[in-house]
Amino acid sequence: MRLIDHTIKDFTALLASSEPAPGGGSTSALMGALGVSLTKMVGALTAGRAKYAEHADFVAELLEKAARIQTDFLAVIDEDTQAYNEVGAVFAMPKETDADKAARGQAMQKALKACVAPPLKMMELSLEASKLARAALGKTNTNAASDLGVAALSLGAAVQGAWLNILINIGGIKDTAFVSEHREKGEDILEKTLLLTDDIYRTIHDSLTGQA
């Protein structure tokens, strides 16, 4: 059964169990899915309203892009756990002989690299979703401003959680070129995303407290 087919109650119970997966990676993807879903909701609450008629084309594009990102985030929830399960399978491999140990080591390196792909995808989706949420400021229903703020917080958590999952995996990877490439890429996406999400949150917070 796919994780995304669980009820919220069952998913959180599984998350709270002693099972190693799902864990922080799948949770980060879920946070991203929630964030972009809130952004889409803000768009839906804006669409068709005369007050925002001048932004109708933007809102239509927002709804389309948010729906696609939402689907991608949901897919990566299970992709992350599947990748981790490959690591778990390596631990079950024999390690009696030198040949066993060599095969086990190669398999682990391959599995760890595979584990980097899902969180990197989460980070890329978080950046894309954050750009969308930032663009929505001033063009969407102000009555849903707090929802857009929570969207930003969720996307910020998603990108930071995904980055931690990359770091813990590249820590065991011996391919220095691979590590360097993914560290550089991840740091760049992290910085860009957090600048956006922090700006969204501060802008909305200040508008709601009369500081804008």
mmCIF file of C-alpha atoms in Angstrom:
data_model
loop_
_atom_site.group_PDB
_atom_site.id
_atom_site.type_symbol
_atom_site.label_atom_id
_atom_site.label_comp_id
_atom_site.label_asym_id
_atom_site.label_seq_id
_atom_site.Cartn_x
_atom_site.Cartn_y
_atom_site.Cartn_z
ATOM 1 C CA MET A 1 0.000 0.000 0.000
ATOM 2 C CA ARG A 2 1.355 3.399 -0.956
ATOM 3 C CA LEU A 3 1.950 5.854 1.860
ATOM 4 C CA ILE A 4 -0.224 8.471 0.170
ATOM 5 C CA ASP A 5 -3.168 6.059 0.264
ATOM 6 C CA HIS A 6 -3.096 5.909 4.068
ATOM 7 C CA THR A 7 -5.445 7.992 6.157
ATOM 8 C CA ILE A 8 -3.804 10.826 8.082
ATOM 9 C CA LYS A 9 -4.337 8.839 11.270
ATOM 10 C CA ASP A 10 -2.683 5.699 9.882
ATOM 11 C CA PHE A 11 0.193 7.606 8.301
ATOM 12 C CA THR A 12 1.036 9.392 11.537
ATOM 13 C CA ALA A 13 0.767 6.138 13.485
ATOM 14 C CA LEU A 14 3.213 4.486 11.080
ATOM 15 C CA LEU A 15 5.489 7.502 11.289
ATOM 16 C CA ALA A 16 5.472 7.285 15.081
ATOM 17 C CA SER A 17 6.298 3.568 15.117
ATOM 18 C CA SER A 18 9.690 1.879 15.308
ATOM 19 C CA GLU A 19 9.679 1.349 11.537
ATOM 20 C CA PRO A 20 12.660 3.230 10.022
ATOM 21 C CA ALA A 21 10.570 4.384 7.078
ATOM 22 C CA PRO A 22 8.647 6.510 6.446
ATOM 23 C CA GLY A 23 10.732 9.070 8.243
ATOM 24 C CA GLY A 24 11.983 12.602 7.860
ATOM 25 C CA GLY A 25 12.288 12.406 4.094
ATOM 26 C CA SER A 26 8.707 11.422 3.407
ATOM 27 C CA THR A 27 7.565 13.915 6.031
ATOM 28 C CA SER A 28 9.464 16.681 4.231
ATOM 29 C CA ALA A 29 7.724 15.771 0.990
ATOM 30 C CA LEU A 30 4.373 15.812 2.776
ATOM 31 C CA MET A 31 5.148 19.270 4.170
ATOM 32 C CA GLY A 32 5.860 20.430 0.634
ATOM 33 C CA ALA A 33 2.613 18.930 -0.623
ATOM 34 C CA LEU A 34 0.708 20.716 2.135
ATOM 35 C CA GLY A 35 2.433 23.997 1.348
ATOM 36 C CA VAL A 36 1.656 23.968 -2.348
ATOM 37 C CA SER A 37 -1.875 22.737 -1.617
ATOM 38 C CA LEU A 38 -2.438 25.819 0.539
ATOM 39 C CA THR A 39 -1.076 28.004 -2.249
ATOM 40 C CA LYS A 40 -3.521 26.371 -4.635
ATOM 41 C CA MET A 41 -6.336 26.957 -2.161
ATOM 42 C CA VAL A 42 -5.490 30.663 -2.039
ATOM 43 C CA GLY A 43 -5.673 30.697 -5.830
ATOM 44 C CA ALA A 44 -9.015 28.912 -5.785
ATOM 45 C CA LEU A 45 -10.378 31.491 -3.334
ATOM 46 C CA THR A 46 -9.273 34.237 -5.725
ATOM 47 C CA ALA A 47 -10.452 32.808 -9.047
ATOM 48 C CA GLY A 48 -13.605 34.386 -10.428
ATOM 49 C CA ARG A 49 -13.677 37.302 -7.974
ATOM 50 C CA ALA A 50 -14.241 40.656 -9.625
ATOM 51 C CA LYS A 51 -11.853 42.367 -7.196
ATOM 52 C CA TYR A 52 -8.957 40.354 -8.645
ATOM 53 C CA ALA A 53 -10.085 40.274 -12.276
ATOM 54 C CA GLU A 54 -6.858 41.898 -13.482
ATOM 55 C CA HIS A 55 -4.932 38.919 -12.127
ATOM 56 C CA ALA A 56 -7.202 36.268 -13.640
ATOM 57 C CA ASP A 57 -4.556 34.942 -16.031
ATOM 58 C CA PHE A 58 -1.989 34.712 -13.257
ATOM 59 C CA VAL A 59 -4.413 32.891 -10.968
ATOM 60 C CA ALA A 60 -5.288 30.394 -13.699
ATOM 61 C CA GLU A 61 -1.599 29.702 -14.215
ATOM 62 C CA LEU A 62 -1.074 29.409 -10.458
ATOM 63 C CA LEU A 63 -3.805 26.787 -10.170
ATOM 64 C CA GLU A 64 -2.326 24.764 -13.012
ATOM 65 C CA LYS A 65 1.247 24.893 -11.736
ATOM 66 C CA ALA A 66 0.262 24.228 -8.121
ATOM 67 C CA ALA A 67 -1.717 21.139 -9.135
ATOM 68 C CA ARG A 68 1.300 19.716 -10.968
ATOM 69 C CA ILE A 69 3.703 20.436 -8.102
ATOM 70 C CA GLN A 70 1.240 18.920 -5.639
ATOM 71 C CA THR A 71 1.144 15.704 -7.674
ATOM 72 C CA ASP A 72 4.944 15.583 -7.843
ATOM 73 C CA PHE A 73 5.316 16.128 -4.097
ATOM 74 C CA LEU A 74 2.867 13.307 -3.370
ATOM 75 C CA ALA A 75 4.779 10.959 -5.671
ATOM 76 C CA VAL A 76 8.096 11.651 -3.960
ATOM 77 C CA ILE A 77 6.658 10.737 -0.547
ATOM 78 C CA ASP A 78 6.735 7.095 -1.593
ATOM 79 C CA GLU A 79 9.865 7.463 -3.727
ATOM 80 C CA ASP A 80 11.824 8.519 -0.662
ATOM 81 C CA THR A 81 10.721 5.544 1.417
ATOM 82 C CA GLN A 82 11.351 3.149 -1.469
ATOM 83 C CA ALA A 83 14.895 4.481 -1.800
ATOM 84 C CA TYR A 84 15.528 4.035 1.912
ATOM 85 C CA ASN A 85 14.225 0.478 1.763
ATOM 86 C CA GLU A 86 17.027 -0.269 -0.716
ATOM 87 C CA VAL A 87 19.522 0.741 1.952
ATOM 88 C CA GLY A 88 17.773 -1.567 4.386
ATOM 89 C CA ALA A 89 18.091 -4.405 1.891
ATOM 90 C CA VAL A 90 21.858 -3.931 1.783
ATOM 91 C CA PHE A 91 22.094 -4.552 5.527
ATOM 92 C CA ALA A 92 20.546 -7.968 4.915
ATOM 93 C CA MET A 93 23.281 -8.949 2.458
ATOM 94 C CA PRO A 94 25.879 -11.513 3.601
ATOM 95 C CA LYS A 95 29.220 -10.243 4.928
ATOM 96 C CA GLU A 96 31.124 -13.414 5.780
ATOM 97 C CA THR A 97 33.781 -13.312 3.056
ATOM 98 C CA ASP A 98 35.858 -10.529 1.514
ATOM 99 C CA ALA A 99 33.828 -10.913 -1.679
ATOM 100 C CA ASP A 100 30.624 -10.539 0.330
ATOM 101 C CA LYS A 101 31.933 -7.402 1.991
ATOM 102 C CA ALA A 102 33.026 -5.905 -1.331
ATOM 103 C CA ALA A 103 29.652 -6.597 -2.917
ATOM 104 C CA ARG A 104 27.919 -5.178 0.135
ATOM 105 C CA GLY A 105 30.018 -2.040 0.005
ATOM 106 C CA GLN A 106 29.284 -1.449 -3.676
ATOM 107 C CA ALA A 107 25.595 -2.029 -3.135
ATOM 108 C CA MET A 108 25.565 0.436 -0.238
ATOM 109 C CA GLN A 109 27.224 3.144 -2.291
ATOM 110 C CA LYS A 110 24.662 2.648 -5.043
ATOM 111 C CA ALA A 111 21.789 2.708 -2.537
ATOM 112 C CA LEU A 112 23.043 5.858 -0.800
ATOM 113 C CA LYS A 113 23.304 7.677 -4.121
ATOM 114 C CA ALA A 114 19.763 6.597 -4.943
ATOM 115 C CA CYS A 115 18.642 8.011 -1.594
ATOM 116 C CA VAL A 116 19.858 11.464 -2.595
ATOM 117 C CA ALA A 117 17.562 11.743 -5.615
ATOM 118 C CA PRO A 118 14.181 12.013 -3.811
ATOM 119 C CA PRO A 119 15.171 14.767 -1.359
ATOM 120 C CA LEU A 120 16.876 16.697 -4.139
ATOM 121 C CA LYS A 121 13.625 16.515 -6.076
ATOM 122 C CA MET A 122 11.812 17.778 -2.966
ATOM 123 C CA MET A 123 14.165 20.731 -2.785
ATOM 124 C CA GLU A 124 13.635 21.590 -6.442
ATOM 125 C CA LEU A 125 9.861 21.367 -6.010
ATOM 126 C CA SER A 126 10.045 23.494 -2.862
ATOM 127 C CA LEU A 127 11.874 26.227 -4.742
ATOM 128 C CA GLU A 128 9.384 26.130 -7.601
ATOM 129 C CA ALA A 129 6.442 26.221 -5.204
ATOM 130 C CA SER A 130 7.997 29.054 -3.205
ATOM 131 C CA LYS A 131 8.415 31.159 -6.334
ATOM 132 C CA LEU A 132 4.746 30.570 -7.070
ATOM 133 C CA ALA A 133 3.678 31.529 -3.548
ATOM 134 C CA ARG A 134 5.832 34.667 -3.620
ATOM 135 C CA ALA A 135 4.322 35.719 -6.938
ATOM 136 C CA ALA A 136 0.855 35.307 -5.392
ATOM 137 C CA LEU A 137 1.470 38.115 -2.908
ATOM 138 C CA GLY A 138 -0.637 41.105 -3.906
ATOM 139 C CA LYS A 139 -2.456 39.177 -6.612
ATOM 140 C CA THR A 140 -4.612 36.842 -4.542
ATOM 141 C CA ASN A 141 -7.379 37.022 -1.955
ATOM 142 C CA THR A 142 -6.095 38.964 1.042
ATOM 143 C CA ASN A 143 -8.609 37.175 3.283
ATOM 144 C CA ALA A 144 -6.457 34.069 2.771
ATOM 145 C CA ALA A 145 -3.171 35.820 3.543
ATOM 146 C CA SER A 146 -2.550 33.713 6.645
ATOM 147 C CA ASP A 147 -2.972 30.556 4.562
ATOM 148 C CA LEU A 148 -0.317 31.765 2.158
ATOM 149 C CA GLY A 149 1.914 32.428 5.154
ATOM 150 C CA VAL A 150 1.450 28.871 6.382
ATOM 151 C CA ALA A 151 2.200 27.678 2.851
ATOM 152 C CA ALA A 152 5.530 29.496 3.033
ATOM 153 C CA LEU A 153 6.340 27.991 6.428
ATOM 154 C CA SER A 154 5.493 24.513 5.148
ATOM 155 C CA LEU A 155 7.681 24.929 2.078
ATOM 156 C CA GLY A 156 10.533 26.243 4.199
ATOM 157 C CA ALA A 157 10.280 23.186 6.431
ATOM 158 C CA ALA A 158 10.142 20.943 3.368
ATOM 159 C CA VAL A 159 13.324 22.304 1.817
ATOM 160 C CA GLN A 160 15.251 22.240 5.093
ATOM 161 C CA GLY A 161 14.116 18.717 5.904
ATOM 162 C CA ALA A 162 15.043 17.507 2.443
ATOM 163 C CA TRP A 163 18.483 19.116 2.762
ATOM 164 C CA LEU A 164 19.132 17.291 6.037
ATOM 165 C CA ASN A 165 18.272 14.030 4.283
ATOM 166 C CA ILE A 166 20.750 14.788 1.532
ATOM 167 C CA LEU A 167 23.464 15.613 4.048
ATOM 168 C CA ILE A 168 23.030 12.405 6.019
ATOM 169 C CA ASN A 169 23.270 10.322 2.849
ATOM 170 C CA ILE A 170 26.209 12.055 1.164
ATOM 171 C CA GLY A 171 28.085 11.671 4.446
ATOM 172 C CA GLY A 172 28.525 7.988 3.594
ATOM 173 C CA ILE A 173 29.240 8.382 -0.117
ATOM 174 C CA LYS A 174 32.852 7.964 -1.236
ATOM 175 C CA ASP A 175 32.424 9.506 -4.700
ATOM 176 C CA THR A 176 33.789 12.988 -3.980
ATOM 177 C CA ALA A 177 32.623 14.443 -7.304
ATOM 178 C CA PHE A 178 29.066 13.271 -6.620
ATOM 179 C CA VAL A 179 29.168 14.675 -3.101
ATOM 180 C CA SER A 180 30.566 18.032 -4.227
ATOM 181 C CA GLU A 181 27.994 18.386 -7.010
ATOM 182 C CA HIS A 182 25.020 17.616 -4.802
ATOM 183 C CA ARG A 183 26.257 19.685 -1.874
ATOM 184 C CA GLU A 184 26.694 22.724 -4.120
ATOM 185 C CA LYS A 185 23.335 22.232 -5.795
ATOM 186 C CA GLY A 186 21.545 21.675 -2.486
ATOM 187 C CA GLU A 187 23.075 24.703 -0.785
ATOM 188 C CA ASP A 188 22.060 26.901 -3.717
ATOM 189 C CA ILE A 189 18.449 25.696 -3.713
ATOM 190 C CA LEU A 190 18.245 25.958 0.082
ATOM 191 C CA GLU A 191 19.394 29.568 0.117
ATOM 192 C CA LYS A 192 17.087 30.642 -2.716
ATOM 193 C CA THR A 193 14.054 28.907 -1.222
ATOM 194 C CA LEU A 194 14.502 30.238 2.297
ATOM 195 C CA LEU A 195 14.939 33.787 1.010
ATOM 196 C CA LEU A 196 11.550 33.440 -0.667
ATOM 197 C CA THR A 197 9.713 31.733 2.190
ATOM 198 C CA ASP A 198 11.114 34.116 4.793
ATOM 199 C CA ASP A 199 10.098 37.087 2.656
ATOM 200 C CA ILE A 200 6.580 35.737 2.215
ATOM 201 C CA TYR A 201 6.174 35.120 5.930
ATOM 202 C CA ARG A 202 7.583 38.509 6.961
ATOM 203 C CA THR A 203 5.468 40.364 4.412
ATOM 204 C CA ILE A 204 2.268 38.669 5.529
ATOM 205 C CA HIS A 205 3.123 38.924 9.223
ATOM 206 C CA ASP A 206 3.805 42.645 8.896
ATOM 207 C CA SER A 207 0.595 43.246 6.933
ATOM 208 C CA LEU A 208 -1.470 41.447 9.575
ATOM 209 C CA THR A 209 0.154 43.316 12.454
ATOM 210 C CA GLY A 210 -0.097 46.705 10.771
ATOM 211 C CA GLN A 211 3.637 47.027 10.286
ATOM 212 C CA ALA A 212 3.578 46.954 6.488
#
